[in-house]
Amino acid sequence: MLDIQQLRKDLPTAVAGLARRSVVFDEAQFRALEDERKKRQIETEELQAKRNAASKQIGIMKAKSEDTTAVMAEVAGWGDIQKANEVALGELQEKLNLFLRQIPNIPHADVPAGKSELDNVEVRKWGTPKTFDFTVKDHVDIGEALGGIDFDTAAKLSGARFSVLRGGVARLHRALAQFMLNTHTLEHGYTEVYVPYMVNDHCIDGVTDLEKFRDDGFKIEGRDMYLIPTAEVPVTNFVRDQIVDIKDLPMKYACHSPCFRAEAGSYGKDTRGMIRQHQFDKVEIVQIVTPENSVAAHEELVRHAEAILQKLELPYRTMLLCTGDIGFSSAKTYDLEVWLPAQNTYREISSCSLFEAFQARRMMARFKNAQGKTEYLHTLNGSGLAVGRTLVAVLENYQNADGSVTIPTVLVPYMGGMTKLEVPK
RNA sequence: GGAGAGGUGGCAGAGUGGUCGAAUGCACCAGACUCGAAAUCUGGCGUACGGUUUUACCGUACCGUGAGUUCGAAUCUCACCCUCUCCGCCA
C-alpha cells in the first residue's frame, strides 16, 4: 500500500512513478474521495466532540444531583445523526482503503523502463554453459529413465502439474533443500523457521492484494484459510501488527516449505515437466530491516541466492526486472535465471524483491527508530532457491551420455556419499 | 468434537454505567544524588486517523472482533473469534 500522506502531499510524483509501470492512477476519483472524506470526517468528529462534552456535563450534574432534563432533551436527537454520519464516513474510508490497496508499488528509481520480460536487463552472468558431445535430454526424459520422476502416477493421484519423485531423484530433491537451508543458516546468518502452510486472509493481504490473489491461490473449503503460495507469506507476517525493537533488526529468516499455486492465468505454458507445478518446494529467505539499510540488504540477499547456484556450479545470469515485469508489491526485483541445456536458454529459478514499506504499511509492521519515533519497516525476500527447478537444472546440467547423472560435489555428503544416479538395468 | 474459565497498555494487573485512554507495580527513557554503579528520589513513557498557526497544540477513535441498549459503555445484552484447563479423538 502506498503512503496516503505522501499522496496528499505530492500526488504528481506518485502518478508519474506508477505511469512508469503502465498503471493509470485515477486522480479525479482519488481527489473526489479525499474531498468527500475530509468534509465528512470533520463534520462527524465535531458533532461527536459536542456530544461527548454534553454527556460529560450530564455526568457531572448528576453527581451533584442537579436537574439534567434540559441538557438531555437537547442531546436526544444527536445519536441518530451521529450514527448516520459514522456509517457514511466508514463507507468512504473503506472505499478509499480499497482504492489504495489495489494500487501496486512505485518502481524504484533505478528500475529500467519496459513493457515485458523482454525488456529486463542482464546485470551479470556467472559460469559458462557446458558443451555436450551427445544429444542432451530434458529433465523429464532423464528423470523417467532413472525411474525417478513419474508424472503418470501423479496425474492419477492429483491431475496435471503434479509430480511423484522416487529413489535417488527424490533424495536429490531433499538433499537440495537441506543444502540450501544449511548454507543460508550457517554461512549467511539466517535463522531457520518452520511455519504453518495454511494462513488466514490477513496474511495474504499483508503481502499482496488479496483480490488479485484469489485467482492464483488455493482456498480451503469452508474455512477462511489459504494454502501458502510461498513461505514469504507466513514469515513476513511475523511482524504484522507489531512495533519491533530496533535492536532486533535486521531479522533474517530462512524457511523451507511447499508452495501451492493455481496459476490460473498460465495454462498452456510449461505444461511439460516440473517447471510449473501446483505444488513445489522452495527455500525462502526473508529480511526485515530499517529503511536506510534496505537497498544494501537487497543486494546482499541476491548474492545469498546466487551463492547456492555457484556452489552447485550451475551457470546463471542475474536479471534486473523492468517496470513492466515487477510484481505488484515490489519496488525492485532481481531474477536469477539458470541455464537449462535442453531448452538451450536461461530460466527463472529465483526472484528477489525489495518491497520498501509497501508490505509494512499493509501489515502495520513498525519499529521505534533511534529518536523513539515509530516508523514503517522495510521488507524483502527471495527464493534461495526454488527446489523443484533446481532439481531440473541439476538433472539437465549434470547428465551424462549413458543417461546417468553426476551428483554435484557439494551435494555428495547429503546423498550419503553417492556420486552418481545410475539408470537401472 | 464436549464442558468450564478467560481475553484491559511492552509485561503483570485493578477497574461492573458518568471528569476512564484507563489505578498500581515491573520494564523503559531523562534528570538529581555518586568518582562510577547499585539503591533512592523527581519527571516522562500507547497507537491510528484527522485538523491547524505542523518537531507543537487541538479533536476523534481504540480495553479480542462485530452489532445492540443508553444522553453517556472497558463496564450491560447478543453473535462471533481466539487462548487456557479438563474430557474425547489422534501423528
Short mmCIF file of C-alpha atoms (C1' of nucleotides) in Angstrom, two decimals:
data_model
loop_
_atom_site.label_atom_id
_atom_site.label_comp_id
_atom_site.label_asym_id
_atom_site.label_seq_id
_atom_site.Cartn_x
_atom_site.Cartn_y
_atom_site.Cartn_z
CA MET A 1 0.00 0.00 0.00
CA LEU A 2 1.24 3.44 -0.87
CA ASP A 3 1.59 6.15 1.75
CA ILE A 4 -1.60 8.20 1.72
CA GLN A 5 0.12 11.14 3.42
CA GLN A 6 2.64 11.16 0.60
CA LEU A 7 -0.12 11.05 -2.00
CA ARG A 8 -1.81 14.04 -0.41
CA LYS A 9 1.45 15.94 -0.23
CA ASP A 10 2.81 15.14 -3.67
CA LEU A 11 0.41 13.35 -5.98
CA PRO A 12 2.18 14.12 -9.31
CA THR A 13 5.35 12.26 -8.31
CA ALA A 14 3.38 9.15 -7.38
CA VAL A 15 1.30 9.32 -10.56
CA ALA A 16 4.46 9.64 -12.66
CA GLY A 17 6.09 6.75 -10.80
CA LEU A 18 3.10 4.49 -11.38
CA ALA A 19 2.92 5.55 -15.03
CA ARG A 20 6.39 4.03 -15.44
CA ARG A 21 4.82 0.63 -14.85
CA SER A 22 1.82 1.49 -17.03
CA VAL A 23 -0.55 1.97 -14.15
CA VAL A 24 -3.02 4.78 -14.62
CA PHE A 25 -3.76 6.40 -11.30
CA ASP A 26 -7.29 7.82 -11.29
CA GLU A 27 -6.54 11.26 -9.90
CA ALA A 28 -10.08 12.56 -10.28
CA GLN A 29 -11.52 9.68 -8.31
CA PHE A 30 -8.88 9.95 -5.64
CA ARG A 31 -9.38 13.70 -5.21
CA ALA A 32 -13.16 13.32 -5.12
CA LEU A 33 -12.95 10.60 -2.47
CA GLU A 34 -10.46 12.61 -0.46
CA ASP A 35 -12.52 15.82 -0.51
CA GLU A 36 -15.66 13.99 0.48
CA ARG A 37 -13.84 12.11 3.20
CA LYS A 38 -12.34 15.27 4.66
CA LYS A 39 -15.68 17.06 4.76
CA ARG A 40 -17.46 14.09 6.34
CA GLN A 41 -14.71 13.40 8.82
CA ILE A 42 -14.55 16.96 10.15
CA GLU A 43 -18.33 17.11 10.39
CA THR A 44 -18.58 13.78 12.18
CA GLU A 45 -15.80 14.45 14.62
CA GLU A 46 -17.11 17.90 15.52
CA LEU A 47 -20.57 16.61 16.33
CA GLN A 48 -19.04 13.76 18.29
CA ALA A 49 -16.98 16.23 20.32
CA LYS A 50 -20.11 18.24 21.08
CA ARG A 51 -21.95 15.16 22.21
CA ASN A 52 -19.06 13.93 24.32
CA ALA A 53 -18.93 17.29 26.11
CA ALA A 54 -22.67 17.27 26.76
CA SER A 55 -22.59 13.73 28.10
CA LYS A 56 -19.75 14.55 30.39
CA GLN A 57 -21.71 17.58 31.58
CA ILE A 58 -24.68 15.35 32.40
CA GLY A 59 -22.41 13.08 34.39
CA ILE A 60 -21.06 15.97 36.42
CA MET A 61 -24.52 17.41 37.04
CA LYS A 62 -25.88 14.05 38.13
CA ALA A 63 -23.03 13.68 40.57
CA LYS A 64 -24.16 16.95 42.14
CA SER A 65 -27.82 15.79 41.86
CA GLU A 66 -28.75 18.69 39.63
CA ASP A 67 -31.63 18.56 37.16
CA THR A 68 -30.44 17.32 33.76
CA THR A 69 -33.66 17.14 31.77
CA ALA A 70 -32.90 20.28 29.73
CA VAL A 71 -29.47 19.11 28.58
CA MET A 72 -30.71 15.59 27.89
CA ALA A 73 -33.55 16.94 25.76
CA GLU A 74 -31.07 18.90 23.67
CA VAL A 75 -28.79 15.94 23.09
CA ALA A 76 -31.61 13.48 22.45
CA GLY A 77 -31.59 13.51 18.65
CA TRP A 78 -27.84 13.65 18.17
CA GLY A 79 -27.27 9.95 18.49
CA ASP A 80 -29.13 9.09 15.29
CA ILE A 81 -27.45 11.84 13.28
CA GLN A 82 -24.12 10.67 14.61
CA LYS A 83 -24.79 7.08 13.68
CA ALA A 84 -25.66 8.08 10.12
CA ASN A 85 -22.51 10.19 9.90
CA GLU A 86 -20.35 7.36 11.11
CA VAL A 87 -21.81 4.90 8.64
CA ALA A 88 -21.25 7.33 5.77
CA LEU A 89 -17.71 8.09 6.89
CA GLY A 90 -16.95 4.42 7.35
CA GLU A 91 -18.12 3.66 3.82
CA LEU A 92 -15.95 6.44 2.42
CA GLN A 93 -12.89 5.31 4.29
CA GLU A 94 -13.49 1.76 3.17
CA LYS A 95 -13.74 2.92 -0.45
CA LEU A 96 -10.55 4.93 -0.12
CA ASN A 97 -8.82 1.99 1.52
CA LEU A 98 -9.87 -0.42 -1.24
CA PHE A 99 -8.78 2.09 -3.85
CA LEU A 100 -5.35 2.38 -2.26
CA ARG A 101 -4.87 -1.32 -1.64
CA GLN A 102 -5.31 -2.13 -5.33
CA ILE A 103 -2.52 0.20 -6.39
CA PRO A 104 0.83 -1.51 -6.89
CA ASN A 105 4.13 -0.27 -5.56
CA ILE A 106 6.05 2.53 -7.25
CA PRO A 107 9.16 1.22 -9.01
CA HIS A 108 12.49 2.22 -7.53
CA ALA A 109 14.27 4.98 -9.49
CA ASP A 110 16.88 2.62 -10.96
CA VAL A 111 14.37 0.09 -12.30
CA PRO A 112 14.61 0.18 -16.11
CA ALA A 113 11.52 1.13 -18.09
CA GLY A 114 9.95 -1.65 -20.11
CA LYS A 115 6.80 -3.49 -21.07
CA SER A 116 7.57 -7.16 -20.57
CA GLU A 117 10.25 -9.64 -19.61
CA LEU A 118 11.91 -8.89 -22.95
CA ASP A 119 12.96 -5.52 -21.53
CA ASN A 120 14.64 -6.91 -18.42
CA VAL A 121 18.31 -6.01 -18.10
CA GLU A 122 21.07 -8.52 -17.53
CA VAL A 123 23.30 -7.19 -14.74
CA ARG A 124 25.77 -10.08 -14.57
CA LYS A 125 26.38 -13.59 -15.77
CA TRP A 126 28.18 -16.43 -13.98
CA GLY A 127 29.59 -19.66 -15.37
CA THR A 128 29.77 -21.00 -18.89
CA PRO A 129 27.16 -23.39 -20.24
CA LYS A 130 28.74 -26.82 -20.69
CA THR A 131 29.01 -28.25 -24.19
CA PHE A 132 27.81 -31.81 -24.61
CA ASP A 133 29.15 -34.26 -27.18
CA PHE A 134 25.80 -36.05 -27.30
CA THR A 135 22.21 -35.02 -27.78
CA VAL A 136 21.00 -33.62 -24.47
CA LYS A 137 17.76 -34.81 -22.96
CA ASP A 138 15.39 -32.72 -20.89
CA HIS A 139 14.75 -33.45 -17.22
CA VAL A 140 11.57 -35.39 -18.00
CA ASP A 141 13.37 -37.93 -20.15
CA ILE A 142 16.34 -38.06 -17.80
CA GLY A 143 14.16 -38.46 -14.71
CA GLU A 144 11.89 -41.10 -16.25
CA ALA A 145 14.87 -43.11 -17.49
CA LEU A 146 16.25 -43.05 -13.95
CA GLY A 147 12.91 -44.25 -12.66
CA GLY A 148 12.88 -41.11 -10.53
CA ILE A 149 10.16 -38.90 -11.98
CA ASP A 150 6.65 -40.26 -12.51
CA PHE A 151 4.03 -37.92 -13.93
CA ASP A 152 1.57 -40.72 -14.74
CA THR A 153 1.16 -41.72 -11.11
CA ALA A 154 0.98 -38.05 -10.10
CA ALA A 155 -1.80 -37.50 -12.65
CA LYS A 156 -3.72 -40.47 -11.27
CA LEU A 157 -3.45 -39.06 -7.75
CA SER A 158 -3.97 -35.36 -8.39
CA GLY A 159 -4.14 -34.47 -12.07
CA ALA A 160 -1.87 -32.34 -14.21
CA ARG A 161 1.00 -30.24 -12.87
CA PHE A 162 1.97 -32.53 -10.03
CA SER A 163 4.85 -34.94 -9.79
CA VAL A 164 5.89 -38.07 -7.95
CA LEU A 165 9.60 -38.49 -7.28
CA ARG A 166 11.27 -41.78 -6.41
CA GLY A 167 14.54 -43.16 -5.14
CA GLY A 168 17.69 -41.21 -5.89
CA VAL A 169 15.86 -38.34 -7.55
CA ALA A 170 13.59 -37.93 -4.53
CA ARG A 171 16.65 -37.97 -2.32
CA LEU A 172 18.40 -35.44 -4.55
CA HIS A 173 15.37 -33.18 -4.17
CA ARG A 174 15.63 -33.47 -0.38
CA ALA A 175 19.40 -33.01 -0.50
CA LEU A 176 18.99 -29.73 -2.38
CA ALA A 177 16.60 -28.32 0.21
CA GLN A 178 18.89 -29.36 3.06
CA PHE A 179 21.93 -27.93 1.35
CA MET A 180 20.22 -24.58 0.72
CA LEU A 181 18.93 -24.34 4.26
CA ASN A 182 22.32 -25.18 5.74
CA THR A 183 24.10 -22.66 3.56
CA HIS A 184 21.76 -19.82 4.47
CA THR A 185 21.74 -20.57 8.17
CA LEU A 186 25.41 -21.49 8.65
CA GLU A 187 27.05 -19.12 6.18
CA HIS A 188 24.63 -16.25 5.56
CA GLY A 189 23.30 -15.63 9.06
CA TYR A 190 19.65 -16.56 8.60
CA THR A 191 17.56 -18.16 11.32
CA GLU A 192 15.75 -21.30 10.25
CA VAL A 193 11.99 -21.20 10.77
CA TYR A 194 9.17 -23.68 10.36
CA VAL A 195 5.74 -22.22 9.68
CA PRO A 196 2.07 -23.06 9.04
CA TYR A 197 1.24 -23.92 5.43
CA MET A 198 -2.29 -22.61 5.81
CA VAL A 199 -2.84 -18.97 6.67
CA ASN A 200 -5.74 -16.58 7.15
CA ASP A 201 -6.62 -13.85 4.68
CA HIS A 202 -4.93 -11.11 6.73
CA CYS A 203 -1.60 -12.74 5.97
CA ILE A 204 -2.25 -12.78 2.23
CA ASP A 205 -3.45 -9.19 2.21
CA GLY A 206 -0.39 -8.15 4.21
CA VAL A 207 2.00 -9.04 1.42
CA THR A 208 -0.05 -8.65 -1.76
CA ASP A 209 -3.54 -7.77 -2.95
CA LEU A 210 -5.99 -10.40 -1.70
CA GLU A 211 -8.38 -9.81 -4.60
CA LYS A 212 -5.63 -10.43 -7.15
CA PHE A 213 -4.51 -13.48 -5.20
CA ARG A 214 -7.90 -15.22 -5.31
CA ASP A 215 -7.32 -16.45 -8.86
CA ASP A 216 -3.87 -17.82 -8.11
CA GLY A 217 -4.34 -19.29 -4.67
CA PHE A 218 -5.91 -22.39 -3.18
CA LYS A 219 -8.58 -21.66 -0.62
CA ILE A 220 -9.50 -24.25 2.00
CA GLU A 221 -13.13 -25.27 1.56
CA GLY A 222 -15.34 -24.00 4.35
CA ARG A 223 -12.64 -22.00 6.09
CA ASP A 224 -11.12 -18.56 5.73
CA MET A 225 -7.74 -20.07 5.03
CA TYR A 226 -5.40 -20.40 2.10
CA LEU A 227 -2.57 -22.76 1.25
CA ILE A 228 0.55 -20.64 1.16
CA PRO A 229 1.80 -19.67 -2.32
CA THR A 230 5.25 -19.11 -0.76
CA ALA A 231 6.77 -19.06 2.72
CA GLU A 232 7.11 -15.30 2.24
CA VAL A 233 3.50 -15.05 3.39
CA PRO A 234 3.73 -16.58 6.87
CA VAL A 235 7.29 -15.43 7.53
CA THR A 236 6.84 -11.77 6.56
CA ASN A 237 3.67 -11.71 8.64
CA PHE A 238 5.68 -12.48 11.78
CA VAL A 239 5.87 -8.71 12.27
CA ARG A 240 2.28 -7.86 11.34
CA ASP A 241 0.64 -5.50 13.87
CA GLN A 242 3.89 -5.17 15.74
CA ILE A 243 6.25 -2.42 16.77
CA VAL A 244 9.58 -4.19 16.95
CA ASP A 245 12.60 -3.09 18.90
CA ILE A 246 15.36 -1.64 16.72
CA LYS A 247 17.87 -3.92 18.41
CA ASP A 248 16.04 -6.93 17.00
CA LEU A 249 16.81 -5.71 13.45
CA PRO A 250 17.69 -6.88 10.94
CA MET A 251 15.61 -10.05 11.12
CA LYS A 252 16.80 -12.72 8.71
CA TYR A 253 14.79 -15.89 8.23
CA ALA A 254 15.25 -18.92 6.02
CA CYS A 255 12.29 -21.23 5.55
CA HIS A 256 11.84 -24.43 3.58
CA SER A 257 8.22 -25.05 2.66
CA PRO A 258 5.98 -26.39 -0.03
CA CYS A 259 4.26 -23.72 -2.14
CA PHE A 260 0.81 -24.08 -3.68
CA ARG A 261 -0.27 -22.15 -6.75
CA ALA A 262 -3.25 -22.45 -9.03
CA GLU A 263 -1.69 -20.07 -11.58
CA ALA A 264 -5.00 -19.78 -13.40
CA GLY A 265 -3.57 -17.46 -15.98
CA SER A 266 -0.67 -19.57 -17.11
CA TYR A 267 -2.25 -22.73 -18.52
CA GLY A 268 -0.59 -23.77 -21.73
CA LYS A 269 2.81 -22.52 -20.57
CA ASP A 270 5.41 -25.02 -19.46
CA THR A 271 2.97 -27.90 -19.49
CA ARG A 272 5.76 -30.46 -19.84
CA GLY A 273 7.84 -31.37 -16.84
CA MET A 274 8.42 -29.88 -13.43
CA ILE A 275 8.91 -26.24 -14.38
CA ARG A 276 5.41 -25.08 -13.45
CA GLN A 277 3.60 -27.12 -10.81
CA HIS A 278 0.67 -26.64 -8.47
CA GLN A 279 2.91 -27.78 -5.63
CA PHE A 280 6.63 -27.21 -5.35
CA ASP A 281 9.20 -26.79 -2.60
CA LYS A 282 11.16 -23.65 -2.04
CA VAL A 283 13.69 -22.35 0.44
CA GLU A 284 12.72 -18.75 1.01
CA ILE A 285 14.96 -16.11 2.56
CA VAL A 286 13.31 -13.11 4.16
CA GLN A 287 14.80 -9.97 5.67
CA ILE A 288 13.07 -7.34 7.78
CA VAL A 289 15.21 -4.22 8.06
CA THR A 290 15.31 -0.47 8.72
CA PRO A 291 14.65 1.79 5.71
CA GLU A 292 18.21 3.08 5.39
CA ASN A 293 19.54 -0.47 5.15
CA SER A 294 17.07 -1.96 2.71
CA VAL A 295 18.82 -1.27 -0.58
CA ALA A 296 22.08 -2.77 0.70
CA ALA A 297 20.16 -5.71 2.20
CA HIS A 298 18.56 -6.35 -1.18
CA GLU A 299 21.94 -6.53 -2.92
CA GLU A 300 23.20 -8.84 -0.16
CA LEU A 301 20.15 -11.08 -0.40
CA VAL A 302 20.54 -11.57 -4.17
CA ARG A 303 24.14 -12.63 -3.56
CA HIS A 304 22.95 -15.15 -0.99
CA ALA A 305 20.68 -16.74 -3.58
CA GLU A 306 23.44 -16.63 -6.21
CA ALA A 307 25.82 -18.37 -3.79
CA ILE A 308 23.66 -21.51 -4.00
CA LEU A 309 23.94 -21.65 -7.78
CA GLN A 310 27.68 -21.03 -7.62
CA LYS A 311 28.23 -23.81 -5.11
CA LEU A 312 26.18 -26.11 -7.33
CA GLU A 313 28.27 -24.87 -10.29
CA LEU A 314 25.18 -24.08 -12.31
CA PRO A 315 25.59 -21.29 -14.90
CA TYR A 316 23.14 -18.45 -14.38
CA ARG A 317 22.52 -14.81 -15.09
CA THR A 318 21.10 -12.08 -12.89
CA MET A 319 18.34 -10.00 -14.40
CA LEU A 320 17.06 -6.65 -13.19
CA LEU A 321 13.35 -6.71 -13.93
CA CYS A 322 11.90 -3.79 -15.86
CA THR A 323 8.93 -1.71 -14.73
CA GLY A 324 6.56 -3.87 -16.77
CA ASP A 325 7.65 -7.16 -15.22
CA ILE A 326 7.97 -6.48 -11.48
CA GLY A 327 5.37 -7.88 -9.10
CA PHE A 328 2.52 -5.98 -7.51
CA SER A 329 4.21 -5.25 -4.17
CA SER A 330 7.76 -4.90 -5.40
CA ALA A 331 9.77 -1.71 -5.82
CA LYS A 332 12.71 -3.54 -7.37
CA THR A 333 13.29 -7.17 -8.30
CA TYR A 334 16.22 -9.26 -9.45
CA ASP A 335 15.51 -12.62 -11.05
CA LEU A 336 18.11 -15.34 -11.20
CA GLU A 337 17.91 -17.43 -14.34
CA VAL A 338 19.66 -20.79 -14.51
CA TRP A 339 20.95 -22.37 -17.68
CA LEU A 340 18.83 -25.27 -18.94
CA PRO A 341 20.68 -27.16 -21.71
CA ALA A 342 17.59 -28.92 -23.08
CA GLN A 343 15.81 -25.60 -23.57
CA ASN A 344 19.07 -24.00 -24.65
CA THR A 345 18.19 -20.96 -22.58
CA TYR A 346 18.16 -19.40 -19.11
CA ARG A 347 15.04 -19.96 -16.98
CA GLU A 348 13.89 -18.24 -13.80
CA ILE A 349 14.90 -20.05 -10.63
CA SER A 350 14.76 -17.24 -8.08
CA SER A 351 13.11 -13.89 -7.63
CA CYS A 352 14.50 -11.42 -5.09
CA SER A 353 12.38 -8.40 -4.29
CA LEU A 354 12.62 -5.23 -2.30
CA PHE A 355 9.23 -4.04 -1.07
CA GLU A 356 10.36 -0.99 0.89
CA ALA A 357 7.45 -0.05 3.23
CA PHE A 358 4.74 -1.28 0.85
CA GLN A 359 4.04 -4.50 2.73
CA ALA A 360 4.80 -2.97 6.11
CA ARG A 361 2.04 -0.38 5.64
CA ARG A 362 -0.45 -3.11 4.76
CA MET A 363 0.67 -5.12 7.78
CA MET A 364 1.15 -2.23 10.23
CA ALA A 365 4.66 -3.51 10.82
CA ARG A 366 6.76 -0.86 12.50
CA PHE A 367 9.79 -0.22 14.66
CA LYS A 368 10.93 2.53 17.01
CA ASN A 369 13.80 4.45 15.45
CA ALA A 370 16.77 5.92 17.30
CA GLN A 371 14.73 9.06 18.07
CA GLY A 372 11.97 6.92 19.56
CA LYS A 373 9.56 7.62 16.70
CA THR A 374 7.62 4.76 15.14
CA GLU A 375 8.46 4.14 11.52
CA TYR A 376 7.48 1.50 8.99
CA LEU A 377 9.86 -1.40 8.46
CA HIS A 378 11.20 -2.41 5.09
CA THR A 379 10.68 -5.99 3.95
CA LEU A 380 12.45 -8.04 1.28
CA ASN A 381 12.66 -11.63 0.25
CA GLY A 382 13.96 -14.01 -2.34
CA SER A 383 13.93 -17.63 -3.36
CA GLY A 384 17.07 -19.26 -2.21
CA LEU A 385 16.12 -21.27 -4.34
CA ALA A 386 13.07 -22.95 -5.87
CA VAL A 387 13.89 -26.57 -5.10
CA GLY A 388 11.98 -28.22 -7.96
CA ARG A 389 13.54 -26.03 -10.60
CA THR A 390 16.97 -26.53 -9.08
CA LEU A 391 16.43 -30.27 -9.36
CA VAL A 392 15.57 -29.77 -13.05
CA ALA A 393 18.74 -27.73 -13.54
CA VAL A 394 20.94 -30.31 -11.82
CA LEU A 395 19.47 -33.22 -13.82
CA GLU A 396 19.96 -31.42 -17.11
CA ASN A 397 23.37 -29.82 -16.48
CA TYR A 398 24.90 -32.91 -14.89
CA GLN A 399 23.58 -35.50 -17.36
CA ASN A 400 25.94 -37.99 -18.97
CA ALA A 401 25.81 -39.81 -22.31
CA ASP A 402 24.76 -43.10 -20.67
CA GLY A 403 21.74 -41.48 -19.03
CA SER A 404 23.32 -41.27 -15.59
CA VAL A 405 23.50 -38.01 -13.65
CA THR A 406 26.59 -36.93 -11.71
CA ILE A 407 25.90 -35.55 -8.22
CA PRO A 408 27.30 -32.02 -7.74
CA THR A 409 30.24 -32.16 -5.32
CA VAL A 410 28.59 -30.08 -2.59
CA LEU A 411 25.62 -32.46 -2.53
CA VAL A 412 27.57 -35.68 -2.16
CA PRO A 413 27.56 -35.55 1.67
CA TYR A 414 23.78 -35.01 1.58
CA MET A 415 23.47 -38.07 -0.69
CA GLY A 416 25.24 -40.34 1.75
CA GLY A 417 28.39 -40.36 -0.35
CA MET A 418 26.63 -41.26 -3.60
CA THR A 419 28.33 -39.60 -6.59
CA LYS A 420 26.05 -40.63 -9.43
CA LEU A 421 22.44 -41.53 -10.17
CA GLU A 422 22.52 -44.55 -12.47
CA VAL A 423 19.94 -45.82 -14.94
CA PRO A 424 18.56 -49.10 -13.51
CA LYS A 425 19.45 -52.19 -15.60
"C1'" G B 1 -15.99 -32.51 18.93
"C1'" G B 2 -17.95 -31.75 24.54
"C1'" A B 3 -17.63 -28.97 29.46
"C1'" G B 4 -15.62 -24.93 32.21
"C1'" A B 5 -12.57 -20.32 32.74
"C1'" G B 6 -10.82 -16.13 30.45
"C1'" G B 7 -9.36 -12.12 26.65
"C1'" U B 8 -7.65 -4.47 29.54
"C1'" G B 9 -1.26 -0.52 27.55
"C1'" G B 10 5.75 -3.83 26.24
"C1'" C B 11 4.51 -7.29 30.58
"C1'" A B 12 1.72 -8.21 35.17
"C1'" G B 13 -2.81 -6.50 36.93
"C1'" A B 14 -7.11 -3.10 39.02
"C1'" G B 15 -11.39 -1.17 37.21
"C1'" U B 16 -19.30 -3.69 36.84
"C1'" G B 17 -22.82 2.70 33.60
"C1'" G B 18 -20.61 9.12 34.23
"C1'" U B 19 -14.48 14.28 34.94
"C1'" C B 20 -11.52 6.42 32.35
"C1'" G B 21 -7.05 6.49 27.49
"C1'" A B 22 -7.83 3.84 31.85
"C1'" A B 23 -5.14 2.95 39.09
"C1'" U B 24 -0.84 0.35 40.74
"C1'" G B 25 3.63 -2.50 40.01
"C1'" C B 26 7.54 -4.05 36.64
"C1'" A B 27 10.22 -2.73 32.32
"C1'" C B 28 11.94 1.51 29.56
"C1'" C B 29 13.78 6.90 28.88
"C1'" A B 30 15.63 11.66 31.07
"C1'" G B 31 17.32 14.22 35.39
"C1'" A B 32 19.11 14.52 40.71
"C1'" C B 33 22.47 12.07 44.25
"C1'" U B 34 27.51 9.22 43.25
"C1'" C B 35 34.47 9.09 41.31
"C1'" G B 36 31.27 5.32 38.82
"C1'" A B 37 27.46 1.74 39.64
"C1'" A B 38 23.51 -0.06 42.71
"C1'" A B 39 19.73 1.76 45.81
"C1'" U B 40 16.70 6.07 46.40
"C1'" C B 41 14.10 10.45 44.68
"C1'" U B 42 11.81 13.59 40.56
"C1'" G B 43 9.68 13.71 35.85
"C1'" G B 44 8.36 11.26 31.32
"C1'" C B 45 6.51 6.97 28.84
"C1'" G B 46 0.37 3.64 23.83
"C1'" U B 47 -1.42 3.51 18.72
"C1'" A B 48 -4.10 5.17 14.49
"C1'" C B 49 -6.69 8.89 11.91
"C1'" G B 50 -7.86 13.98 11.19
"C1'" G B 51 -7.44 19.45 11.76
"C1'" U B 52 -4.41 23.63 12.43
"C1'" U B 53 -0.83 28.76 13.29
"C1'" U B 54 2.85 21.48 11.55
"C1'" U B 55 9.12 18.92 15.70
"C1'" A B 56 3.69 21.92 19.00
"C1'" C B 57 -1.41 22.22 20.10
"C1'" C B 58 -6.49 20.54 19.47
"C1'" G B 59 -10.15 16.83 18.09
"C1'" U B 60 -11.86 11.71 17.07
"C1'" A B 61 -11.35 6.51 17.63
"C1'" C B 62 -9.26 2.27 20.04
"C1'" C B 63 -9.95 -2.15 26.79
"C1'" G B 64 -10.42 -9.71 21.46
"C1'" U B 65 -13.98 -8.62 16.82
"C1'" G B 66 -18.80 -7.06 15.19
"C1'" A B 67 -23.67 -5.43 16.35
"C1'" G B 68 -27.20 -3.56 20.14
"C1'" U B 69 -29.20 -0.75 24.73
"C1'" U B 70 -28.13 4.45 26.66
"C1'" C B 71 -27.62 11.48 26.80
"C1'" G B 72 -23.14 8.52 28.07
"C1'" A B 73 -20.23 1.62 27.61
"C1'" A B 74 -13.72 -1.20 29.32
"C1'" U B 75 -18.20 -1.87 32.46
"C1'" C B 76 -24.96 -4.09 30.42
"C1'" U B 77 -27.15 -7.50 26.06
"C1'" C B 78 -26.35 -10.69 21.68
"C1'" A B 79 -23.31 -13.08 17.99
"C1'" C B 80 -18.57 -14.46 16.51
"C1'" C B 81 -13.15 -15.23 17.07
"C1'" C B 82 -9.11 -16.63 20.00
"C1'" U B 83 -6.44 -18.57 24.39
"C1'" C B 84 -6.16 -21.73 28.72
"C1'" U B 85 -7.84 -26.18 31.75
"C1'" C B 86 -10.29 -30.95 31.71
"C1'" C B 87 -12.62 -34.94 28.64
"C1'" G B 88 -12.85 -37.40 23.76
"C1'" C B 89 -10.13 -38.47 19.18
"C1'" C B 90 -5.32 -38.66 17.16
"C1'" A B 91 0.57 -38.49 14.03
#
